[in-house]
Short mmCIF file of C-alpha atoms and ligand atoms in Angstrom, two decimals:
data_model
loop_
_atom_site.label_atom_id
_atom_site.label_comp_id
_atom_site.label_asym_id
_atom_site.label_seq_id
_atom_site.Cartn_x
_atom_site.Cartn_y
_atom_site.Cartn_z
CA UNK A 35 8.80 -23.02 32.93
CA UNK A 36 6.63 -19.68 31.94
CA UNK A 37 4.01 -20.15 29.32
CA UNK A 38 4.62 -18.64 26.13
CA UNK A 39 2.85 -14.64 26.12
CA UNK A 40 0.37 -14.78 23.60
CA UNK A 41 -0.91 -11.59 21.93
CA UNK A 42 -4.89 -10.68 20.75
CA UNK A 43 -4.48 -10.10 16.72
CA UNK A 44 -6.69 -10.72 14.02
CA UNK A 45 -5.24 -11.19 10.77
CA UNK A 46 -7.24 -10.01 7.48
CA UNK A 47 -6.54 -9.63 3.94
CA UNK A 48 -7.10 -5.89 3.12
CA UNK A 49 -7.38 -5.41 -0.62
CA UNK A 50 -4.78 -7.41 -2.33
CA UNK A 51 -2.28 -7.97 0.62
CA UNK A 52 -2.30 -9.58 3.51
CA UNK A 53 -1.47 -8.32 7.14
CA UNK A 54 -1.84 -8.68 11.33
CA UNK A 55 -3.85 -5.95 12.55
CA UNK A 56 -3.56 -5.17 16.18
CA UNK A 57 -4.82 -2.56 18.67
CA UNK A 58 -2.67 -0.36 20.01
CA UNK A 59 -3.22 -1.14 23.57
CA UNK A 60 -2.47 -4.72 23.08
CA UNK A 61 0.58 -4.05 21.91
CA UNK A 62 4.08 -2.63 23.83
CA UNK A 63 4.73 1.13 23.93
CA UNK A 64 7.93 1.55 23.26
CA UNK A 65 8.65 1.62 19.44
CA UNK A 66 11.85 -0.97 19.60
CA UNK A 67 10.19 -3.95 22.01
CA UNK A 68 7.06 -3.44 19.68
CA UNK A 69 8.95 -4.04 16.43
CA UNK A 70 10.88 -7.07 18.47
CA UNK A 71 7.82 -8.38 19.10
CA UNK A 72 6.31 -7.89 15.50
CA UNK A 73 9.53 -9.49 14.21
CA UNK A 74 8.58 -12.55 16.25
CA UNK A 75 5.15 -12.46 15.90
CA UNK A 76 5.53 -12.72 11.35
CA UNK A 77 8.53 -14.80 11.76
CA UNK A 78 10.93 -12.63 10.76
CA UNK A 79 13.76 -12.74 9.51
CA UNK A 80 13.45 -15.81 7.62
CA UNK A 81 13.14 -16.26 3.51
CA UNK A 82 10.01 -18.52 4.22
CA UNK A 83 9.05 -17.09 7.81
CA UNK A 84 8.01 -20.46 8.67
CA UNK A 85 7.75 -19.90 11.97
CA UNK A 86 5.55 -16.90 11.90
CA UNK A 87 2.36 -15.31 10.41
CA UNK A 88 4.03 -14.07 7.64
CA UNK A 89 3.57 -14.77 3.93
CA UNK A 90 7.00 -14.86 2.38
CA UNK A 91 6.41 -11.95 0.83
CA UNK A 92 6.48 -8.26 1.77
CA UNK A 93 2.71 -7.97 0.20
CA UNK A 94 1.40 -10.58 3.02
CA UNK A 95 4.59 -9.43 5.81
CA UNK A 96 2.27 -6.31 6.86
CA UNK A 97 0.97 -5.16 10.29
CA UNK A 98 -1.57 -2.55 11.35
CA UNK A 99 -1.96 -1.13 14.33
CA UNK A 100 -5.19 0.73 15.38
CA UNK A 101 -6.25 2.76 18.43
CA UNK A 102 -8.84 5.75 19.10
CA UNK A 103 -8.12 9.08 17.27
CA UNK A 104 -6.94 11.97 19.45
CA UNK A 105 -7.99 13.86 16.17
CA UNK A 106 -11.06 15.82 15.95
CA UNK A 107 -11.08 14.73 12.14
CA UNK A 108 -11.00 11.18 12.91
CA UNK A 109 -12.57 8.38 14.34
CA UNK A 110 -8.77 5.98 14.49
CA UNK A 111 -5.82 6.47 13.81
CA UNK A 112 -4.12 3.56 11.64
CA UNK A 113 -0.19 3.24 11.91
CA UNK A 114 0.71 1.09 8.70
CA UNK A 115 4.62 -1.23 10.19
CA UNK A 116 6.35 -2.92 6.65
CA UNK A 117 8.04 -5.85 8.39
CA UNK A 118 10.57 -7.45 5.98
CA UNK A 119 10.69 -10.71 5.25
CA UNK A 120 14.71 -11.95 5.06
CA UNK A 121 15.60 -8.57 7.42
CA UNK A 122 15.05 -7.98 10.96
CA UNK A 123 13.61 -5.08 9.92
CA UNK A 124 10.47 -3.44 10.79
CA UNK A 125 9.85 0.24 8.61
CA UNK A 126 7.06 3.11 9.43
CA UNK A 127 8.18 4.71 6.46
CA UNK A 128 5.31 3.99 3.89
CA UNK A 129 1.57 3.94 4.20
CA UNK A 130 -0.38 0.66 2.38
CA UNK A 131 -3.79 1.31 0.99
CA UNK A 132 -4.56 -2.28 1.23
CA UNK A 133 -4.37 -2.98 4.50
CA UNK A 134 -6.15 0.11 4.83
CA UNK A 135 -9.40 -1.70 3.47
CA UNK A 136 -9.59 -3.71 6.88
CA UNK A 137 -8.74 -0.61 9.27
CA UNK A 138 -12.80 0.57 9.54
CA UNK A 139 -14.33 -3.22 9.68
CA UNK A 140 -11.52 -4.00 12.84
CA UNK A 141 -12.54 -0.81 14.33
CA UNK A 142 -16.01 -1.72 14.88
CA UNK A 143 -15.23 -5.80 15.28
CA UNK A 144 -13.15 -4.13 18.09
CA UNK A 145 -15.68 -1.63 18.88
CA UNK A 146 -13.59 1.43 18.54
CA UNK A 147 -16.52 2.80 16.01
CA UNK A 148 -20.03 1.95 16.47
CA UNK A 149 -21.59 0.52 13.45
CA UNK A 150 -24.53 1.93 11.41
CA UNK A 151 -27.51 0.22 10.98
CA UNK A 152 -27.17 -0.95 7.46
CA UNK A 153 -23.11 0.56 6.23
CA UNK A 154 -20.82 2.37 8.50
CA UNK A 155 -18.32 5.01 7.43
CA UNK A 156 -15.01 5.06 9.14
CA UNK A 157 -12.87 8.22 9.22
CA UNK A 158 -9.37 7.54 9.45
CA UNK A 159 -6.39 9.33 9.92
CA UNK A 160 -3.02 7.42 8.65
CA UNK A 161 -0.53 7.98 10.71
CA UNK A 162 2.63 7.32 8.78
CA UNK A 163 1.55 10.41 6.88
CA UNK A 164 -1.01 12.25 8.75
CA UNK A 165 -3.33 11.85 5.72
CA UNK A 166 -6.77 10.82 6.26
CA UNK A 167 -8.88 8.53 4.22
CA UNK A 168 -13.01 7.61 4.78
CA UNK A 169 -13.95 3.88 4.49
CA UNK A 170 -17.42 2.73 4.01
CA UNK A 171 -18.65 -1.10 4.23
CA UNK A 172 -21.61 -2.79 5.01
CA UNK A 173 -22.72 -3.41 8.58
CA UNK A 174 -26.29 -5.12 8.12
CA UNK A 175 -27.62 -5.38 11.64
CA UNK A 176 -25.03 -3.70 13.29
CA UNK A 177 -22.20 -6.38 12.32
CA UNK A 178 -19.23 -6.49 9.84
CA UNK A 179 -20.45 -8.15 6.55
CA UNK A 180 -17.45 -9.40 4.64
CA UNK A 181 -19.37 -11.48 1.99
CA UNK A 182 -20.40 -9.63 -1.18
CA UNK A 183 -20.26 -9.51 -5.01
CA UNK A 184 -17.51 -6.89 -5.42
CA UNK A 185 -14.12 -8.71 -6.83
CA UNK A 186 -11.15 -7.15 -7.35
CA UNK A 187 -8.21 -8.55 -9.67
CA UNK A 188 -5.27 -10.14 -8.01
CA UNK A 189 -8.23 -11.77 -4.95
CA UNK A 190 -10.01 -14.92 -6.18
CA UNK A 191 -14.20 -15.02 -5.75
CA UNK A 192 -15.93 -11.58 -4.40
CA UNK A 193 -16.42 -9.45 -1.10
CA UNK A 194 -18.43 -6.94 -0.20
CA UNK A 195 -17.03 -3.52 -1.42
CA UNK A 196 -15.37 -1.18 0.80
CA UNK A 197 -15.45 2.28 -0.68
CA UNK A 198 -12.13 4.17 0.10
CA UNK A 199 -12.00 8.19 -0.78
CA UNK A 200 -8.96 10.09 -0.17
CA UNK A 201 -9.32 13.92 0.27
CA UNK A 202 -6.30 15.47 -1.33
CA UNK A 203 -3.32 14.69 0.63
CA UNK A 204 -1.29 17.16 2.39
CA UNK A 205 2.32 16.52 0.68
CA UNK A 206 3.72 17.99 -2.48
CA UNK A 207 1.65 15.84 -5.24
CA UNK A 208 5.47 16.44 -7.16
CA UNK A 209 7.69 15.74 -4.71
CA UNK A 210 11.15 17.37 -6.71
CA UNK A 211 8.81 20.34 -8.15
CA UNK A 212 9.01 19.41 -11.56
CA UNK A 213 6.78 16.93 -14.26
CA UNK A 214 10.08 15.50 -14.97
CA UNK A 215 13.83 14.99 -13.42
CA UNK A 216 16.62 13.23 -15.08
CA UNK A 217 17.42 10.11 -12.82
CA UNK A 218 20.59 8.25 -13.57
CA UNK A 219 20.35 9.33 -16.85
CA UNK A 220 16.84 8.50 -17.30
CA UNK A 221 13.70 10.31 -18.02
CA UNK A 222 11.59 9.86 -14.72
CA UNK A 223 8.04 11.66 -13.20
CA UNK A 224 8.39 11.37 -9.49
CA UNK A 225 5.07 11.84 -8.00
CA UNK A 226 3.38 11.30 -4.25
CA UNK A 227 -0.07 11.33 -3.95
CA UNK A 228 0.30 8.96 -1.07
CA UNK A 229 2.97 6.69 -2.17
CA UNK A 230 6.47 8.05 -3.44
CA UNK A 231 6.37 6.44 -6.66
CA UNK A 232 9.17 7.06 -9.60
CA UNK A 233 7.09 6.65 -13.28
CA UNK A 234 9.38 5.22 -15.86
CA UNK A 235 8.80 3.92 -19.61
CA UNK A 236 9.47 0.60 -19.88
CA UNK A 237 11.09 1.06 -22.82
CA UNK A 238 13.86 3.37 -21.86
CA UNK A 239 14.85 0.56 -19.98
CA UNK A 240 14.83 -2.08 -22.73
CA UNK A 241 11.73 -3.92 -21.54
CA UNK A 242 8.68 -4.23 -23.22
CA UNK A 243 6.53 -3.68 -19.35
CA UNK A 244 3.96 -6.46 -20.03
CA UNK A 245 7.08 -9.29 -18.24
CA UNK A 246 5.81 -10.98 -15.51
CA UNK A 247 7.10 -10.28 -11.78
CA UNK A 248 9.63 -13.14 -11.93
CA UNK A 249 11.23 -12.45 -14.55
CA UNK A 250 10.81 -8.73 -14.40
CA UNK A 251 13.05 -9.85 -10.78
CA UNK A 252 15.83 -11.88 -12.02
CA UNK A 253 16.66 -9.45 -14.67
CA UNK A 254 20.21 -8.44 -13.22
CA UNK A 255 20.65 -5.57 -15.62
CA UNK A 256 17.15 -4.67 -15.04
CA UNK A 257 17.20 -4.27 -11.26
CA UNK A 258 20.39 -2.85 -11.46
CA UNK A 259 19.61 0.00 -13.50
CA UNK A 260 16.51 0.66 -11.47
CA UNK A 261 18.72 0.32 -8.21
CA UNK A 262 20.61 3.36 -9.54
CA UNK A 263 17.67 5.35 -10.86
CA UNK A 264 15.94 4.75 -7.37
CA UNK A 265 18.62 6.23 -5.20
CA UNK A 266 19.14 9.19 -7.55
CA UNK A 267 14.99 9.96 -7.34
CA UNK A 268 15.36 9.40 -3.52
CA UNK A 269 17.59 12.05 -3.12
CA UNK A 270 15.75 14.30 -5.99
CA UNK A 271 12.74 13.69 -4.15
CA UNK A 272 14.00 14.66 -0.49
CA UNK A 273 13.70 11.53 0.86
CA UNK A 274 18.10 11.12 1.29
CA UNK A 275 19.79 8.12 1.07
CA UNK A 276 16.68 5.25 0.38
CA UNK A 277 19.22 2.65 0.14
CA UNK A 278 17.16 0.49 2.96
CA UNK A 279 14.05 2.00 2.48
CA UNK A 280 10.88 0.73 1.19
CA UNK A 281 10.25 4.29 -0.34
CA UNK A 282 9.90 5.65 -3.16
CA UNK A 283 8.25 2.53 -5.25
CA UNK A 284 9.42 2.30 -9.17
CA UNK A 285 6.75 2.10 -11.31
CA UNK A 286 7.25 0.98 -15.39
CA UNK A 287 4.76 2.56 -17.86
CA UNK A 288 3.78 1.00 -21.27
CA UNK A 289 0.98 1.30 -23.41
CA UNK A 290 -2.25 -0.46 -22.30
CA UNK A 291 -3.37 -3.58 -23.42
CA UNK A 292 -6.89 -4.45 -22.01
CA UNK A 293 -8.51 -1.51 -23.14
CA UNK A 294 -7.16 0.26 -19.74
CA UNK A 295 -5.57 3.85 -19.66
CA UNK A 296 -1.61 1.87 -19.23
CA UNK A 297 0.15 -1.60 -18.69
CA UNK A 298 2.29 -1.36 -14.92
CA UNK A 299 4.34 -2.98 -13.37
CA UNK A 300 5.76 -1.49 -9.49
CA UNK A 301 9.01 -2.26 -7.89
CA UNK A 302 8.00 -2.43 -4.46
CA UNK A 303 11.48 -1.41 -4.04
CA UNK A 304 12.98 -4.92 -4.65
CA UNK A 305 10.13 -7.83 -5.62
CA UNK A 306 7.75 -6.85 -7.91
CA UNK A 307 4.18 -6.20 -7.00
CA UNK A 308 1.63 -8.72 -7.87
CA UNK A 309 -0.75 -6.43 -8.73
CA UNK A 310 -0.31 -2.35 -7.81
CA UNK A 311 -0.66 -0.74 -4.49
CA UNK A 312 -3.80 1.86 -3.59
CA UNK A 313 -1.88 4.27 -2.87
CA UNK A 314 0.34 3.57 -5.53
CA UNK A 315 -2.00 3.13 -7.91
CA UNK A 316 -3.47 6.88 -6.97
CA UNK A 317 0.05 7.86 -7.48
CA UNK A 318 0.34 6.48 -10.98
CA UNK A 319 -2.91 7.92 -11.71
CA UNK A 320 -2.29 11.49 -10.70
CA UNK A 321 0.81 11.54 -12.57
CA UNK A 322 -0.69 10.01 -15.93
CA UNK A 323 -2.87 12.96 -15.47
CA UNK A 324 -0.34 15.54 -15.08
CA UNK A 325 0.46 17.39 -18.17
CA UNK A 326 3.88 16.91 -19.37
CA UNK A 327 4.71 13.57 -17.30
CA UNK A 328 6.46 10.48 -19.02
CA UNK A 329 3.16 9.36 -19.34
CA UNK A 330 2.45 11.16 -22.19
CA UNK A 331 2.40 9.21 -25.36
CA UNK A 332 2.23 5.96 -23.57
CA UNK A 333 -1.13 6.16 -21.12
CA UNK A 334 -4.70 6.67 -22.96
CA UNK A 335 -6.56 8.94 -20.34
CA UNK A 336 -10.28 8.85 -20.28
CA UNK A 337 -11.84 11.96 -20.03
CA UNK A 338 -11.09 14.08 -16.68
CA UNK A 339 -13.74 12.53 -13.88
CA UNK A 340 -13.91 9.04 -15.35
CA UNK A 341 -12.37 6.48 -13.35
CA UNK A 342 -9.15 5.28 -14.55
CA UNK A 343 -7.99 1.69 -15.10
CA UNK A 344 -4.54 0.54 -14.51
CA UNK A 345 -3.55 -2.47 -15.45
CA UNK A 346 -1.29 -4.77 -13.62
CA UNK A 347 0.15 -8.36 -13.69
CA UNK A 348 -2.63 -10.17 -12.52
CA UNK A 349 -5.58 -7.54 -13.65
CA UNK A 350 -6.36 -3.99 -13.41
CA UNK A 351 -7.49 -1.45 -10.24
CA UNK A 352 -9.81 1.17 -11.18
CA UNK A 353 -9.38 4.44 -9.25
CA UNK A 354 -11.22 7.54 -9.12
CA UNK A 355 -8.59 10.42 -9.43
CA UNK A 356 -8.88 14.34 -10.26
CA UNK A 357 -6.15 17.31 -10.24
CA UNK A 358 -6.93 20.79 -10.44
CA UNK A 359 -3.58 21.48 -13.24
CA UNK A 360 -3.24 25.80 -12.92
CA UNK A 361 -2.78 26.68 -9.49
CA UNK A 362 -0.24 28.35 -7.71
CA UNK A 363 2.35 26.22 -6.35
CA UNK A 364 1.98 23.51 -8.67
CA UNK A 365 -1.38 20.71 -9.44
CA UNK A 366 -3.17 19.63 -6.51
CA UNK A 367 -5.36 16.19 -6.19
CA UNK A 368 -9.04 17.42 -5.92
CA UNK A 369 -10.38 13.57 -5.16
CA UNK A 370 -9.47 9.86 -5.24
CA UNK A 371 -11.53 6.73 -4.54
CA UNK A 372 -11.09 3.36 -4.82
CA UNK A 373 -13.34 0.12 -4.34
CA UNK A 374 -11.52 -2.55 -2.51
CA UNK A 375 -13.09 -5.29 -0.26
CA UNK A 376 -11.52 -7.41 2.61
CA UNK A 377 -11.66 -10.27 4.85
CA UNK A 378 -11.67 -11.25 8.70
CA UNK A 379 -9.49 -15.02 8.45
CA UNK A 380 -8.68 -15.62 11.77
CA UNK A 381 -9.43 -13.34 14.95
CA UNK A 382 -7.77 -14.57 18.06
CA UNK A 383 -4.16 -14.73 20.25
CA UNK A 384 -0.96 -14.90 18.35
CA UNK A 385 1.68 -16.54 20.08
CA UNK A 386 5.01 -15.45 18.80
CA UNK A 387 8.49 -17.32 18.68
CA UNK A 388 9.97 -16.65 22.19
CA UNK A 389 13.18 -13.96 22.12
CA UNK A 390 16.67 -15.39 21.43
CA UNK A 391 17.27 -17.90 23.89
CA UNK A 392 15.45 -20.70 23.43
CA UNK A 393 12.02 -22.28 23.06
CA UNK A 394 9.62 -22.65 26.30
O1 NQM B 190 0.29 1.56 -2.28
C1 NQM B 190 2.59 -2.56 -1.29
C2 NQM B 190 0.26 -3.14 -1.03
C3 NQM B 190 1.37 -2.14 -1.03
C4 NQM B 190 1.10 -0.75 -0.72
C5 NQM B 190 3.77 -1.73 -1.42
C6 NQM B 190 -0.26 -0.26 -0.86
C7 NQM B 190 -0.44 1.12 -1.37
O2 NQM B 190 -0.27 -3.41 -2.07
O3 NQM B 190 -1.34 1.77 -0.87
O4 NQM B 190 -1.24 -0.87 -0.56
O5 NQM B 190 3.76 -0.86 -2.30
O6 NQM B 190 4.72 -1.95 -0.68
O7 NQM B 190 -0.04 -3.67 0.03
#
């Protein structure tokens, strides 16, 4: 009898999500045996994943997969693979800004980028959108340092920091070309700076935005409405039919309640997210600073340069996020950062459930 194939994969929490980062090279080439193998490898499909790497949950269902940049601009490339949980499903159709916060400390633990002395700065170019993000963490001595003081809600204790900035993104920061679009018969602000989010008020959807995930989920009329509002903004936003996408991401707004600029709560499409995503969160924040956005009336903005604070069901993110409002062609993002940390757990071979046909 063979021996089961195992694969080299070190799985690390990146920000507040969880995910099996991989290098390229050990992984197969062609796109379909990869995702087999990825489906194997999280234990997919399976409500529980039990027999997998997987978390249950599409926040800790993630995979990265790194490799050498061919681009002048960067030093890896970073291709972000959602692999659902109860699906056999495996979807290159959004970034994630978490698992982003682990892509420059794998490079150099897999010595794809040579560390500095004291921090090292890792340019990165993200595949799934050919945007490109800089990540800088401390390398005392050469080597990844993953302890620190930094914490950041939604993560229990502290990490070091890892300082994310963003130059603006190449896609249309509003997506439909307008501040706001009727969706389903609601008032909506679709914006992309990074993640195809659809801002909504709470409150034109009879809910007060301050629920908690569960029982934001088993609201039938809830996630019904926003099921219909979602495929409207899909096709509003160019993105076609989204029924089985994980794109664009629902986002409610309602007044803040921690002293932050507003309360959140994302739709991630279909569980609710346990905190907010990076990129999501730069999303929210670019269109709480557009003039004219549903935002307005419920978000308190600091002034323009201050960092923004989002709050979210188990904290707040603070992010860094500028537009330049008169220009031709509509607002652009001038700059977004973010402070995230993460965390090597296990570095080693995965050995994934063998294909159909049986157990070895
Ligand atoms: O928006 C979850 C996460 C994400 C995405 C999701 C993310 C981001 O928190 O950049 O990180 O929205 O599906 O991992």
């Amino acid at each position: 009898m063979s021996r089961p194939a195992g694969v080299r994969c070190m799985l690390m929490r990146g920000g507040t999500s969880k995910g099996a980062y991989f290098l390229a090279d050990d992984l197969p080439t062609e796109e379909s045996v990869r995702d087999e193998l990825l489906l194997r490898v999280m234990g997919s499909p399976d409500p529980r994943q039990i027999d997998g790497l997987g978390g249950a949950h599409p926040l800790t269902s993630k995979v990265a997969v790194v490799s050498p940049s061919t681009d002048p601009e960067a030093d890896v490339d970073y291709l972000f693979l959602q692999v659902a949980v109860d699906e056999a499903e495996v979807s290159n159709r959004q970034n994630c800004g978490n698992l982003l916060a682990g892509v420059g400390p794998f490079a150099v633990e897999r010595g794809l980028v040579r560390a500095g002395s004291s921090e090292s700065s890792v340019r990165i170019r993200m595949v799934n959108s050919g945007d490109f993000a800089m990540a800088t963490f401390p390398t005392p001595d050469g080597r990844v340092d993953y302890s620190g003081d930094t914490e950041i809600s939604g993560v229990p204790g502290s990490a070091a920091a890892v300082v994310i900035e963003f130059p603006p993104q190449r896609g249309k920061l509003l997506p439909t070309g307008n501040v706001r679009d009727t969706a389903a018969g609601i008032e909506v602000t679709c914006v992309d700076n990074g993640m195809p989010t659809v801002l909504i008020p709470a409150e034109a959807l009879k809910v007060t935005g301050q629920e908690n995930p569960e029982d934001l989920e088993s609201n039938r009329e809830l996630t019904s409405r926003l099921h219909e509002i979602r495929l409207a903004a899909g096709q509003l936003m160019g993105l076609g039919d989204v029924t089985g996408a994980t794109v664009p991401k629902l986002t409610l707004l309602s007044p803040p309640r921690h002293g932050g600029a507003v309360t959140t709560r994302t739709f991630i499409p279909t569980r609710v997210h346990t905190s907010i995503g990076v990129l999501g969160a730069a999303s929210v924040a670019a269109g709480l600073r557009m003039q004219g956005s549903v935002a307005q009336g419920i978000a308190v903005l600091p002034e323009e340069g201050d960092r923004l604070r989002i709050e979210h069901p188990s904290g707040f993110t603070e992010i860094e996020s500028s537009i330049d409002h008169a220009l031709e062609g509509g607002p652009r993002v001038r700059r977004t950062a973010i402070v995230r940390t993460a965390r090597k757990i296990f570095d080693g071979t995965v050995f994934p459930v063998p294909p159909t046909g049986g157990r070895s």
